[in-house]
PDB file of C-alpha atoms in Angstrom:
ATOM      1  CA  GLN A 438     113.667  94.931  94.995  1.00 92.00           C
ATOM      2  CA  VAL A 439     115.374  96.308  91.909  1.00 95.00           C
ATOM      3  CA  LYS A 440     115.304 100.075  91.599  1.00 97.00           C
ATOM      4  CA  LEU A 441     116.505 102.329  88.787  1.00 98.00           C
ATOM      5  CA  VAL A 442     117.182 106.030  89.192  1.00 98.00           C
ATOM      6  CA  GLU A 443     118.014 108.208  86.194  1.00 98.00           C
ATOM      7  CA  SER A 444     119.861 111.508  86.326  1.00 98.00           C
ATOM      8  CA  GLY A 445     121.740 113.856  84.044  1.00 98.00           C
ATOM      9  CA  GLY A 446     118.942 115.338  81.998  1.00 97.00           C
ATOM     10  CA  GLY A 447     118.693 119.033  81.330  1.00 97.00           C
ATOM     11  CA  SER A 448     118.361 121.771  78.756  1.00 98.00           C
ATOM     12  CA  VAL A 449     121.032 122.089  76.078  1.00 98.00           C
ATOM     13  CA  LYS A 450     121.454 123.671  72.684  1.00 98.00           C
ATOM     14  CA  SER A 451     121.533 121.897  69.361  1.00 98.00           C
ATOM     15  CA  GLY A 452     124.902 120.229  68.772  1.00 98.00           C
ATOM     16  CA  GLU A 453     125.767 119.861  72.437  1.00 98.00           C
ATOM     17  CA  SER A 454     126.190 116.648  74.410  1.00 98.00           C
ATOM     18  CA  LEU A 455     124.721 115.067  77.535  1.00 98.00           C
ATOM     19  CA  THR A 456     125.401 111.885  79.453  1.00 98.00           C
ATOM     20  CA  LEU A 457     122.517 110.288  81.303  1.00 98.00           C
ATOM     21  CA  SER A 458     123.114 107.984  84.247  1.00 98.00           C
ATOM     22  CA  CYS A 459     121.006 105.129  85.576  1.00 98.00           C
ATOM     23  CA  LEU A 460     121.948 103.990  89.056  1.00 98.00           C
ATOM     24  CA  VAL A 461     120.830 100.428  89.702  1.00 98.00           C
ATOM     25  CA  SER A 462     120.175  99.025  93.167  1.00 97.00           C
ATOM     26  CA  GLY A 463     118.975  95.616  94.259  1.00 96.00           C
ATOM     27  CA  ILE A 464     120.918  93.698  91.615  1.00 94.00           C
ATOM     28  CA  GLY A 465     124.299  93.839  89.919  1.00 94.00           C
ATOM     29  CA  ILE A 466     124.184  95.303  86.429  1.00 94.00           C
ATOM     30  CA  ARG A 467     126.145  92.313  85.109  1.00 94.00           C
ATOM     31  CA  ASP A 468     123.128  90.197  86.072  1.00 93.00           C
ATOM     32  CA  PHE A 469     120.573  92.453  84.393  1.00 94.00           C
ATOM     33  CA  SER A 470     120.009  93.479  80.796  1.00 97.00           C
ATOM     34  CA  MET A 471     119.586  97.228  80.520  1.00 98.00           C
ATOM     35  CA  ALA A 472     118.186  99.607  77.963  1.00 98.00           C
ATOM     36  CA  TRP A 473     117.400 103.259  77.366  1.00 98.00           C
ATOM     37  CA  PHE A 474     114.111 104.516  75.960  1.00 98.00           C
ATOM     38  CA  ARG A 475     112.543 107.898  75.365  1.00 97.00           C
ATOM     39  CA  GLN A 476     109.002 109.156  75.194  1.00 96.00           C
ATOM     40  CA  VAL A 477     107.589 112.333  73.773  1.00 91.00           C
ATOM     41  CA  PRO A 478     104.380 113.521  75.474  1.00 79.00           C
ATOM     42  CA  GLY A 479     101.411 113.310  73.169  1.00 76.00           C
ATOM     43  CA  LYS A 480     102.914 110.669  70.887  1.00 66.00           C
ATOM     44  CA  GLY A 481     100.427 108.019  71.943  1.00 68.00           C
ATOM     45  CA  GLY A 482     102.484 106.837  74.902  1.00 71.00           C
ATOM     46  CA  GLU A 483     104.946 105.009  72.670  1.00 87.00           C
ATOM     47  CA  ARG A 484     108.402 104.533  74.146  1.00 94.00           C
ATOM     48  CA  GLU A 485     111.157 104.509  71.556  1.00 96.00           C
ATOM     49  CA  GLY A 486     114.006 102.088  72.190  1.00 97.00           C
ATOM     50  CA  LEU A 487     117.398 103.766  71.834  1.00 98.00           C
ATOM     51  CA  ALA A 488     120.094 101.444  73.125  1.00 98.00           C
ATOM     52  CA  ALA A 489     120.349  98.148  74.958  1.00 98.00           C
ATOM     53  CA  MET A 490     123.045  96.106  76.641  1.00 97.00           C
ATOM     54  CA  THR A 491     123.135  92.406  77.496  1.00 96.00           C
ATOM     55  CA  THR A 492     124.555  90.996  80.709  1.00 95.00           C
ATOM     56  CA  ASN A 493     127.716  90.177  78.730  1.00 95.00           C
ATOM     57  CA  GLY A 494     128.071  93.791  77.701  1.00 95.00           C
ATOM     58  CA  ASP A 495     127.029  93.402  74.070  1.00 97.00           C
ATOM     59  CA  THR A 496     125.169  96.430  72.811  1.00 97.00           C
ATOM     60  CA  ALA A 497     122.564  97.391  70.252  1.00 97.00           C
ATOM     61  CA  HIS A 498     121.598 100.876  69.140  1.00 98.00           C
ATOM     62  CA  ALA A 499     118.586 102.087  67.221  1.00 97.00           C
ATOM     63  CA  GLU A 500     119.308 103.220  63.679  1.00 97.00           C
ATOM     64  CA  SER A 501     117.788 106.609  64.510  1.00 94.00           C
ATOM     65  CA  VAL A 502     120.552 107.376  67.017  1.00 96.00           C
ATOM     66  CA  LYS A 503     123.411 105.137  65.911  1.00 95.00           C
ATOM     67  CA  GLY A 504     126.632 107.080  65.775  1.00 96.00           C
ATOM     68  CA  ARG A 505     125.320 109.762  68.147  1.00 98.00           C
ATOM     69  CA  PHE A 506     124.156 107.809  71.231  1.00 98.00           C
ATOM     70  CA  THR A 507     126.188 105.176  73.091  1.00 98.00           C
ATOM     71  CA  ILE A 508     125.235 102.901  75.992  1.00 98.00           C
ATOM     72  CA  THR A 509     127.954 101.962  78.462  1.00 98.00           C
ATOM     73  CA  ARG A 510     128.195 100.703  82.005  1.00 98.00           C
ATOM     74  CA  ARG A 511     130.469 100.804  85.024  1.00 97.00           C
ATOM     75  CA  SER A 512     130.148  97.759  87.200  1.00 96.00           C
ATOM     76  CA  ASP A 513     132.049  99.381  90.077  1.00 96.00           C
ATOM     77  CA  LYS A 514     129.357 102.069  90.212  1.00 97.00           C
ATOM     78  CA  ASN A 515     126.488  99.724  89.267  1.00 97.00           C
ATOM     79  CA  THR A 516     125.485 102.396  86.779  1.00 98.00           C
ATOM     80  CA  VAL A 517     124.510 102.401  83.115  1.00 98.00           C
ATOM     81  CA  TYR A 518     125.072 105.469  80.972  1.00 98.00           C
ATOM     82  CA  LEU A 519     123.710 106.915  77.765  1.00 98.00           C
ATOM     83  CA  THR A 520     126.096 109.347  76.131  1.00 98.00           C
ATOM     84  CA  MET A 521     124.337 111.579  73.630  1.00 98.00           C
ATOM     85  CA  ASN A 522     126.331 113.666  71.170  1.00 98.00           C
ATOM     86  CA  ASN A 523     125.282 116.205  68.556  1.00 98.00           C
ATOM     87  CA  LEU A 524     121.867 116.584  70.134  1.00 98.00           C
ATOM     88  CA  LYS A 525     119.017 117.857  67.990  1.00 97.00           C
ATOM     89  CA  PRO A 526     115.698 119.514  68.906  1.00 96.00           C
ATOM     90  CA  GLU A 527     113.903 116.303  67.897  1.00 95.00           C
ATOM     91  CA  ASP A 528     115.769 114.509  70.697  1.00 96.00           C
ATOM     92  CA  THR A 529     113.655 116.437  73.212  1.00 96.00           C
ATOM     93  CA  ALA A 530     111.844 113.844  75.325  1.00 96.00           C
ATOM     94  CA  MET A 531     111.642 112.112  78.682  1.00 96.00           C
ATOM     95  CA  TYR A 532     114.393 109.519  78.843  1.00 98.00           C
ATOM     96  CA  TYR A 533     114.014 106.275  80.787  1.00 98.00           C
ATOM     97  CA  CYS A 534     116.274 103.411  81.671  1.00 98.00           C
ATOM     98  CA  ALA A 535     114.818  99.943  82.006  1.00 98.00           C
ATOM     99  CA  GLY A 536     116.017  96.546  83.109  1.00 97.00           C
ATOM    100  CA  ALA A 537     115.167  92.895  82.709  1.00 96.00           C
ATOM    101  CA  PRO A 538     116.613  89.552  83.748  1.00 94.00           C
ATOM    102  CA  ASN A 539     116.573  88.500  80.086  1.00 92.00           C
ATOM    103  CA  TYR A 540     117.717  90.553  77.109  1.00 90.00           C
ATOM    104  CA  GLY A 541     114.832  92.527  75.705  1.00 90.00           C
ATOM    105  CA  SER A 542     116.519  94.265  72.787  1.00 93.00           C
ATOM    106  CA  LEU A 543     114.797  97.598  72.134  1.00 96.00           C
ATOM    107  CA  LEU A 544     111.288  96.422  72.947  1.00 96.00           C
ATOM    108  CA  ALA A 545     109.730  98.263  75.857  1.00 96.00           C
ATOM    109  CA  ASP A 546     107.284  95.531  76.823  1.00 96.00           C
ATOM    110  CA  ARG A 547     110.172  93.150  77.513  1.00 96.00           C
ATOM    111  CA  TYR A 548     111.461  95.273  80.376  1.00 97.00           C
ATOM    112  CA  PRO A 549     109.564  94.947  83.679  1.00 97.00           C
ATOM    113  CA  VAL A 550     111.624  97.420  85.709  1.00 97.00           C
ATOM    114  CA  TRP A 551     111.692 101.146  84.908  1.00 98.00           C
ATOM    115  CA  GLY A 552     113.109 104.308  86.352  1.00 98.00           C
ATOM    116  CA  GLN A 553     111.168 107.515  86.836  1.00 97.00           C
ATOM    117  CA  GLY A 554     112.723 109.257  83.840  1.00 97.00           C
ATOM    118  CA  THR A 555     114.815 112.351  83.260  1.00 98.00           C
ATOM    119  CA  GLN A 556     113.862 115.173  80.921  1.00 97.00           C
ATOM    120  CA  VAL A 557     116.091 116.237  78.039  1.00 98.00           C
ATOM    121  CA  THR A 558     115.260 119.448  76.200  1.00 97.00           C
ATOM    122  CA  VAL A 559     117.233 120.540  73.142  1.00 98.00           C
ATOM    123  CA  SER A 560     116.763 124.030  71.746  1.00 97.00           C
ATOM    124  CA  SER A 561     117.832 125.208  68.302  1.00 94.00           C
TER     125      SER A 561
END
């Protein structure tokens, strides 16, 4: 059974940085496409795709966060990361990592496996 566990969320001030981690168990991350999403409570349940990585390590980032957010991975730790720089109050959300055997780009419904989420709060 594949399991994803996020960590690294917290409360920061505008302009600061955070790195989220997603520890993967049950499969090697080189065999699984991974992505990061976020969801703001009350926004109709929509999960916004932020960054995705193929099994080959190719990446894609949403235009809304390109240049500020970066997805990376460490195979030796079987962990995927989302580094977030220059955080803004509008980045406040619950952040989720997700995985799929096939590349799902930034589309939430293409990812069958999800973590429990980690909260990021950015104050001005």
